[in-house]
């Protein structure tokens, strides 16, 4: 248990609040929150490579009793004020349907949109363009177009370029790969149970 507590503290300290327009964060716990996006319910994205398994790609090998981001938020709010829709995958072949873009958000006060990366390390993870995948950018634009306030949570191992959507969301939290305690850490920051104090050595 003490190791889990150290991991939670490290995860909290690693989170970086990049944007907080009009002090949208922290969210009140009586808000109705829709959580969506491909990294919202992923142990793989929370940990990535060189963690529980080399490439980080086997979901079943992670401690599944630890909450993902969406489950940690649900634990904060309870079912009444919480909704989860997966929405899309990290990358998707052209002309294949997503898992549902939540466009009817009348019952939600705010959207927590979790984007980013899956697992990789070493040569299999090499990319030639840091821009976030087109699948995710289009999904984000569809969410933004509903007019609801959007909190973007980036779960990733490197700073993927989000210039196309960064100015259109109300808040951005950089979660990086915060470990199996990352779901709890992200929820703690979003709802004001921990004040984010992470810093970056570069402008993102």
PDB file of C-alpha atoms in Angstrom:
ATOM      1  CA  UNK A   1       0.000   0.000   0.000  1.00  0.00           C
ATOM      2  CA  UNK A   2       2.788   2.470   0.743  1.00  0.00           C
ATOM      3  CA  UNK A   3       4.218   1.948  -2.753  1.00  0.00           C
ATOM      4  CA  UNK A   4       0.809   2.701  -4.269  1.00  0.00           C
ATOM      5  CA  UNK A   5       0.676   5.917  -2.238  1.00  0.00           C
ATOM      6  CA  UNK A   6       4.114   6.964  -3.514  1.00  0.00           C
ATOM      7  CA  UNK A   7       2.957   6.221  -7.058  1.00  0.00           C
ATOM      8  CA  UNK A   8      -0.165   8.339  -6.571  1.00  0.00           C
ATOM      9  CA  UNK A   9       1.895  11.234  -5.210  1.00  0.00           C
ATOM     10  CA  UNK A  10       4.317  11.004  -8.147  1.00  0.00           C
ATOM     11  CA  UNK A  11       1.429  10.922 -10.618  1.00  0.00           C
ATOM     12  CA  UNK A  12      -0.169  14.002  -9.056  1.00  0.00           C
ATOM     13  CA  UNK A  13       3.125  15.911  -9.099  1.00  0.00           C
ATOM     14  CA  UNK A  14       3.727  15.059 -12.769  1.00  0.00           C
ATOM     15  CA  UNK A  15       0.488  16.620 -14.043  1.00  0.00           C
ATOM     16  CA  UNK A  16       0.811  20.001 -15.761  1.00  0.00           C
ATOM     17  CA  UNK A  17      -2.077  22.435 -16.125  1.00  0.00           C
ATOM     18  CA  UNK A  18      -1.508  24.042 -19.529  1.00  0.00           C
ATOM     19  CA  UNK A  19      -4.704  26.069 -19.856  1.00  0.00           C
ATOM     20  CA  UNK A  20      -7.486  27.156 -17.531  1.00  0.00           C
ATOM     21  CA  UNK A  21      -9.659  29.779 -19.192  1.00  0.00           C
ATOM     22  CA  UNK A  22     -11.972  31.634 -16.816  1.00  0.00           C
ATOM     23  CA  UNK A  23     -10.941  29.244 -14.044  1.00  0.00           C
ATOM     24  CA  UNK A  24     -13.064  26.441 -15.422  1.00  0.00           C
ATOM     25  CA  UNK A  25     -11.028  24.139 -13.193  1.00  0.00           C
ATOM     26  CA  UNK A  26     -11.510  22.850 -10.635  1.00  0.00           C
ATOM     27  CA  UNK A  27     -14.887  21.411 -11.543  1.00  0.00           C
ATOM     28  CA  UNK A  28     -17.639  21.351  -8.937  1.00  0.00           C
ATOM     29  CA  UNK A  29     -18.694  17.855  -7.968  1.00  0.00           C
ATOM     30  CA  UNK A  30     -22.343  18.671  -8.663  1.00  0.00           C
ATOM     31  CA  UNK A  31     -21.575  19.299 -12.342  1.00  0.00           C
ATOM     32  CA  UNK A  32     -22.844  16.851 -14.922  1.00  0.00           C
ATOM     33  CA  UNK A  33     -19.774  15.574 -16.731  1.00  0.00           C
ATOM     34  CA  UNK A  34     -19.459  13.636 -19.959  1.00  0.00           C
ATOM     35  CA  UNK A  35     -16.152  11.783 -20.292  1.00  0.00           C
ATOM     36  CA  UNK A  36     -15.091  10.677 -23.754  1.00  0.00           C
ATOM     37  CA  UNK A  37     -12.080   9.907 -25.917  1.00  0.00           C
ATOM     38  CA  UNK A  38      -9.791   6.959 -26.640  1.00  0.00           C
ATOM     39  CA  UNK A  39      -7.513   7.356 -23.607  1.00  0.00           C
ATOM     40  CA  UNK A  40     -10.284   7.820 -21.034  1.00  0.00           C
ATOM     41  CA  UNK A  41     -10.651   4.124 -20.239  1.00  0.00           C
ATOM     42  CA  UNK A  42      -7.167   2.819 -21.039  1.00  0.00           C
ATOM     43  CA  UNK A  43      -4.621   1.311 -18.666  1.00  0.00           C
ATOM     44  CA  UNK A  44      -2.314   1.108 -21.677  1.00  0.00           C
ATOM     45  CA  UNK A  45      -2.304   4.877 -22.182  1.00  0.00           C
ATOM     46  CA  UNK A  46      -1.790   5.554 -18.476  1.00  0.00           C
ATOM     47  CA  UNK A  47       1.371   3.406 -18.414  1.00  0.00           C
ATOM     48  CA  UNK A  48       2.820   2.976 -21.933  1.00  0.00           C
ATOM     49  CA  UNK A  49       5.971   1.012 -22.718  1.00  0.00           C
ATOM     50  CA  UNK A  50       8.665  -0.131 -20.283  1.00  0.00           C
ATOM     51  CA  UNK A  51       6.113  -0.416 -17.496  1.00  0.00           C
ATOM     52  CA  UNK A  52       4.237  -3.642 -16.843  1.00  0.00           C
ATOM     53  CA  UNK A  53       5.255  -5.059 -20.221  1.00  0.00           C
ATOM     54  CA  UNK A  54       7.864  -4.010 -22.787  1.00  0.00           C
ATOM     55  CA  UNK A  55       5.662  -2.388 -25.441  1.00  0.00           C
ATOM     56  CA  UNK A  56       2.937  -1.671 -22.910  1.00  0.00           C
ATOM     57  CA  UNK A  57       0.365  -3.209 -25.213  1.00  0.00           C
ATOM     58  CA  UNK A  58      -1.253  -5.955 -23.111  1.00  0.00           C
ATOM     59  CA  UNK A  59      -4.204  -4.486 -21.214  1.00  0.00           C
ATOM     60  CA  UNK A  60      -4.763  -7.724 -19.275  1.00  0.00           C
ATOM     61  CA  UNK A  61      -1.318  -7.485 -17.638  1.00  0.00           C
ATOM     62  CA  UNK A  62      -2.071  -4.198 -15.880  1.00  0.00           C
ATOM     63  CA  UNK A  63      -3.600  -3.988 -12.386  1.00  0.00           C
ATOM     64  CA  UNK A  64      -7.156  -3.677 -13.635  1.00  0.00           C
ATOM     65  CA  UNK A  65      -8.478  -2.950 -10.151  1.00  0.00           C
ATOM     66  CA  UNK A  66      -6.895   0.494 -10.481  1.00  0.00           C
ATOM     67  CA  UNK A  67      -9.338   2.997 -11.988  1.00  0.00           C
ATOM     68  CA  UNK A  68      -8.832   4.500 -15.413  1.00  0.00           C
ATOM     69  CA  UNK A  69      -9.562   8.209 -15.839  1.00  0.00           C
ATOM     70  CA  UNK A  70     -13.247   7.705 -16.599  1.00  0.00           C
ATOM     71  CA  UNK A  71     -13.724   5.302 -13.696  1.00  0.00           C
ATOM     72  CA  UNK A  72     -11.943   7.616 -11.260  1.00  0.00           C
ATOM     73  CA  UNK A  73     -14.171  10.503 -12.355  1.00  0.00           C
ATOM     74  CA  UNK A  74     -17.252   8.314 -11.936  1.00  0.00           C
ATOM     75  CA  UNK A  75     -16.112   7.491  -8.399  1.00  0.00           C
ATOM     76  CA  UNK A  76     -15.864  11.221  -7.662  1.00  0.00           C
ATOM     77  CA  UNK A  77     -19.309  12.047  -9.050  1.00  0.00           C
ATOM     78  CA  UNK A  78     -21.456   8.958  -8.760  1.00  0.00           C
ATOM     79  CA  UNK A  79     -23.568   7.697 -11.630  1.00  0.00           C
ATOM     80  CA  UNK A  80     -26.143  10.503 -11.541  1.00  0.00           C
ATOM     81  CA  UNK A  81     -23.782  13.237 -12.771  1.00  0.00           C
ATOM     82  CA  UNK A  82     -21.547  11.064 -14.924  1.00  0.00           C
ATOM     83  CA  UNK A  83     -21.681   9.692 -18.460  1.00  0.00           C
ATOM     84  CA  UNK A  84     -19.022   7.910 -20.481  1.00  0.00           C
ATOM     85  CA  UNK A  85     -18.883   7.428 -24.252  1.00  0.00           C
ATOM     86  CA  UNK A  86     -15.718   5.946 -25.786  1.00  0.00           C
ATOM     87  CA  UNK A  87     -16.209   7.925 -28.962  1.00  0.00           C
ATOM     88  CA  UNK A  88     -13.261   6.929 -31.131  1.00  0.00           C
ATOM     89  CA  UNK A  89     -10.006   5.007 -31.191  1.00  0.00           C
ATOM     90  CA  UNK A  90      -6.523   6.491 -31.140  1.00  0.00           C
ATOM     91  CA  UNK A  91      -6.164   5.790 -34.846  1.00  0.00           C
ATOM     92  CA  UNK A  92      -8.856   4.504 -37.157  1.00  0.00           C
ATOM     93  CA  UNK A  93      -8.707   3.266 -40.742  1.00  0.00           C
ATOM     94  CA  UNK A  94     -10.530   5.513 -43.233  1.00  0.00           C
ATOM     95  CA  UNK A  95     -14.235   4.888 -43.830  1.00  0.00           C
ATOM     96  CA  UNK A  96     -14.752   2.857 -40.663  1.00  0.00           C
ATOM     97  CA  UNK A  97     -17.323   4.010 -38.099  1.00  0.00           C
ATOM     98  CA  UNK A  98     -16.327   5.369 -34.727  1.00  0.00           C
ATOM     99  CA  UNK A  99     -17.878   4.070 -31.516  1.00  0.00           C
ATOM    100  CA  UNK A 100     -20.267   6.985 -31.412  1.00  0.00           C
ATOM    101  CA  UNK A 101     -19.597  10.718 -31.362  1.00  0.00           C
ATOM    102  CA  UNK A 102     -21.601  12.194 -28.497  1.00  0.00           C
ATOM    103  CA  UNK A 103     -23.239  15.178 -30.162  1.00  0.00           C
ATOM    104  CA  UNK A 104     -26.339  15.477 -27.967  1.00  0.00           C
ATOM    105  CA  UNK A 105     -24.845  16.882 -24.800  1.00  0.00           C
ATOM    106  CA  UNK A 106     -27.833  18.802 -23.469  1.00  0.00           C
ATOM    107  CA  UNK A 107     -27.657  17.051 -20.096  1.00  0.00           C
ATOM    108  CA  UNK A 108     -23.929  17.699 -19.635  1.00  0.00           C
ATOM    109  CA  UNK A 109     -22.377  20.820 -18.143  1.00  0.00           C
ATOM    110  CA  UNK A 110     -18.857  20.047 -19.326  1.00  0.00           C
ATOM    111  CA  UNK A 111     -16.967  17.500 -21.433  1.00  0.00           C
ATOM    112  CA  UNK A 112     -13.724  15.878 -20.294  1.00  0.00           C
ATOM    113  CA  UNK A 113     -12.071  14.868 -23.568  1.00  0.00           C
ATOM    114  CA  UNK A 114      -9.195  12.406 -23.187  1.00  0.00           C
ATOM    115  CA  UNK A 115      -6.885  12.173 -26.194  1.00  0.00           C
ATOM    116  CA  UNK A 116      -3.293  11.084 -26.759  1.00  0.00           C
ATOM    117  CA  UNK A 117      -1.399   7.914 -27.475  1.00  0.00           C
ATOM    118  CA  UNK A 118      -1.472   4.179 -27.018  1.00  0.00           C
ATOM    119  CA  UNK A 119       1.633   2.175 -26.187  1.00  0.00           C
ATOM    120  CA  UNK A 120       5.061   2.106 -27.820  1.00  0.00           C
ATOM    121  CA  UNK A 121       8.753   2.158 -27.108  1.00  0.00           C
ATOM    122  CA  UNK A 122      12.019   2.089 -29.036  1.00  0.00           C
ATOM    123  CA  UNK A 123      11.865   1.692 -32.842  1.00  0.00           C
ATOM    124  CA  UNK A 124       8.240   0.443 -33.009  1.00  0.00           C
ATOM    125  CA  UNK A 125       7.202   3.786 -31.568  1.00  0.00           C
ATOM    126  CA  UNK A 126       9.032   5.982 -34.066  1.00  0.00           C
ATOM    127  CA  UNK A 127       6.892   8.552 -35.881  1.00  0.00           C
ATOM    128  CA  UNK A 128       7.730  11.230 -38.437  1.00  0.00           C
ATOM    129  CA  UNK A 129       5.062  13.768 -37.412  1.00  0.00           C
ATOM    130  CA  UNK A 130       4.138  14.859 -33.878  1.00  0.00           C
ATOM    131  CA  UNK A 131       0.688  16.051 -34.966  1.00  0.00           C
ATOM    132  CA  UNK A 132      -2.085  14.217 -33.144  1.00  0.00           C
ATOM    133  CA  UNK A 133      -3.893  11.714 -35.356  1.00  0.00           C
ATOM    134  CA  UNK A 134      -6.492  13.083 -37.751  1.00  0.00           C
ATOM    135  CA  UNK A 135      -9.046  10.696 -36.252  1.00  0.00           C
ATOM    136  CA  UNK A 136      -8.669  12.284 -32.839  1.00  0.00           C
ATOM    137  CA  UNK A 137      -8.538  15.853 -34.122  1.00  0.00           C
ATOM    138  CA  UNK A 138     -11.775  15.419 -36.052  1.00  0.00           C
ATOM    139  CA  UNK A 139     -13.407  13.805 -33.063  1.00  0.00           C
ATOM    140  CA  UNK A 140     -12.331  16.732 -30.878  1.00  0.00           C
ATOM    141  CA  UNK A 141     -13.687  19.226 -33.412  1.00  0.00           C
ATOM    142  CA  UNK A 142     -17.041  17.438 -33.383  1.00  0.00           C
ATOM    143  CA  UNK A 143     -17.173  17.692 -29.589  1.00  0.00           C
ATOM    144  CA  UNK A 144     -16.124  21.352 -29.629  1.00  0.00           C
ATOM    145  CA  UNK A 145     -18.809  22.111 -32.229  1.00  0.00           C
ATOM    146  CA  UNK A 146     -21.530  21.207 -29.707  1.00  0.00           C
ATOM    147  CA  UNK A 147     -20.705  24.394 -27.823  1.00  0.00           C
ATOM    148  CA  UNK A 148     -20.162  22.701 -24.475  1.00  0.00           C
ATOM    149  CA  UNK A 149     -17.084  23.660 -22.427  1.00  0.00           C
ATOM    150  CA  UNK A 150     -14.315  21.134 -23.078  1.00  0.00           C
ATOM    151  CA  UNK A 151     -11.488  20.113 -20.752  1.00  0.00           C
ATOM    152  CA  UNK A 152      -8.798  18.380 -22.795  1.00  0.00           C
ATOM    153  CA  UNK A 153      -6.695  15.742 -21.011  1.00  0.00           C
ATOM    154  CA  UNK A 154      -3.635  14.673 -22.996  1.00  0.00           C
ATOM    155  CA  UNK A 155      -2.422  11.176 -22.045  1.00  0.00           C
ATOM    156  CA  UNK A 156       0.771  10.680 -24.028  1.00  0.00           C
ATOM    157  CA  UNK A 157       4.466   9.921 -23.909  1.00  0.00           C
ATOM    158  CA  UNK A 158       5.547  12.903 -26.017  1.00  0.00           C
ATOM    159  CA  UNK A 159       4.085  16.331 -26.843  1.00  0.00           C
ATOM    160  CA  UNK A 160       1.761  15.619 -29.746  1.00  0.00           C
ATOM    161  CA  UNK A 161       0.825  18.781 -31.647  1.00  0.00           C
ATOM    162  CA  UNK A 162      -2.716  19.992 -30.877  1.00  0.00           C
ATOM    163  CA  UNK A 163      -2.569  23.506 -32.363  1.00  0.00           C
ATOM    164  CA  UNK A 164      -5.756  22.894 -34.348  1.00  0.00           C
ATOM    165  CA  UNK A 165      -7.877  22.505 -31.225  1.00  0.00           C
ATOM    166  CA  UNK A 166      -5.914  24.091 -28.371  1.00  0.00           C
ATOM    167  CA  UNK A 167      -7.480  27.548 -28.719  1.00  0.00           C
ATOM    168  CA  UNK A 168     -10.995  26.093 -28.884  1.00  0.00           C
ATOM    169  CA  UNK A 169     -11.070  24.273 -25.544  1.00  0.00           C
ATOM    170  CA  UNK A 170     -11.481  25.812 -22.099  1.00  0.00           C
ATOM    171  CA  UNK A 171      -8.847  23.816 -20.255  1.00  0.00           C
ATOM    172  CA  UNK A 172      -5.903  21.540 -21.006  1.00  0.00           C
ATOM    173  CA  UNK A 173      -4.304  19.127 -18.554  1.00  0.00           C
ATOM    174  CA  UNK A 174      -1.114  17.364 -19.628  1.00  0.00           C
ATOM    175  CA  UNK A 175      -1.154  13.949 -17.976  1.00  0.00           C
ATOM    176  CA  UNK A 176       1.755  12.337 -19.853  1.00  0.00           C
ATOM    177  CA  UNK A 177       1.904   8.630 -18.811  1.00  0.00           C
ATOM    178  CA  UNK A 178       1.081   8.948 -15.114  1.00  0.00           C
ATOM    179  CA  UNK A 179       1.082   5.226 -14.164  1.00  0.00           C
ATOM    180  CA  UNK A 180      -1.657   2.990 -12.830  1.00  0.00           C
ATOM    181  CA  UNK A 181      -2.462   5.654 -10.232  1.00  0.00           C
ATOM    182  CA  UNK A 182      -2.916   8.205 -13.011  1.00  0.00           C
ATOM    183  CA  UNK A 183      -6.685   7.862 -13.196  1.00  0.00           C
ATOM    184  CA  UNK A 184      -6.993   8.895  -9.562  1.00  0.00           C
ATOM    185  CA  UNK A 185      -4.420  11.661  -9.998  1.00  0.00           C
ATOM    186  CA  UNK A 186      -6.205  13.195 -13.000  1.00  0.00           C
ATOM    187  CA  UNK A 187      -9.568  13.089 -11.229  1.00  0.00           C
ATOM    188  CA  UNK A 188      -8.024  14.677  -8.124  1.00  0.00           C
ATOM    189  CA  UNK A 189      -6.762  17.618 -10.205  1.00  0.00           C
ATOM    190  CA  UNK A 190      -9.949  18.050 -12.241  1.00  0.00           C
ATOM    191  CA  UNK A 191     -12.087  18.308  -9.106  1.00  0.00           C
ATOM    192  CA  UNK A 192      -9.739  20.330  -6.927  1.00  0.00           C
ATOM    193  CA  UNK A 193      -8.580  17.638  -4.532  1.00  0.00           C
ATOM    194  CA  UNK A 194      -5.002  18.311  -5.640  1.00  0.00           C
ATOM    195  CA  UNK A 195      -3.593  21.592  -6.897  1.00  0.00           C
ATOM    196  CA  UNK A 196      -1.544  20.907 -10.068  1.00  0.00           C
ATOM    197  CA  UNK A 197       2.042  22.065  -9.680  1.00  0.00           C
ATOM    198  CA  UNK A 198       3.897  20.326 -12.511  1.00  0.00           C
ATOM    199  CA  UNK A 199       6.200  22.403 -14.745  1.00  0.00           C
ATOM    200  CA  UNK A 200       7.709  21.879 -18.182  1.00  0.00           C
ATOM    201  CA  UNK A 201      11.179  22.839 -19.484  1.00  0.00           C
ATOM    202  CA  UNK A 202       9.599  23.860 -22.798  1.00  0.00           C
ATOM    203  CA  UNK A 203       6.512  25.691 -24.043  1.00  0.00           C
ATOM    204  CA  UNK A 204       3.694  23.396 -25.101  1.00  0.00           C
TER     205      UNK A 204
END
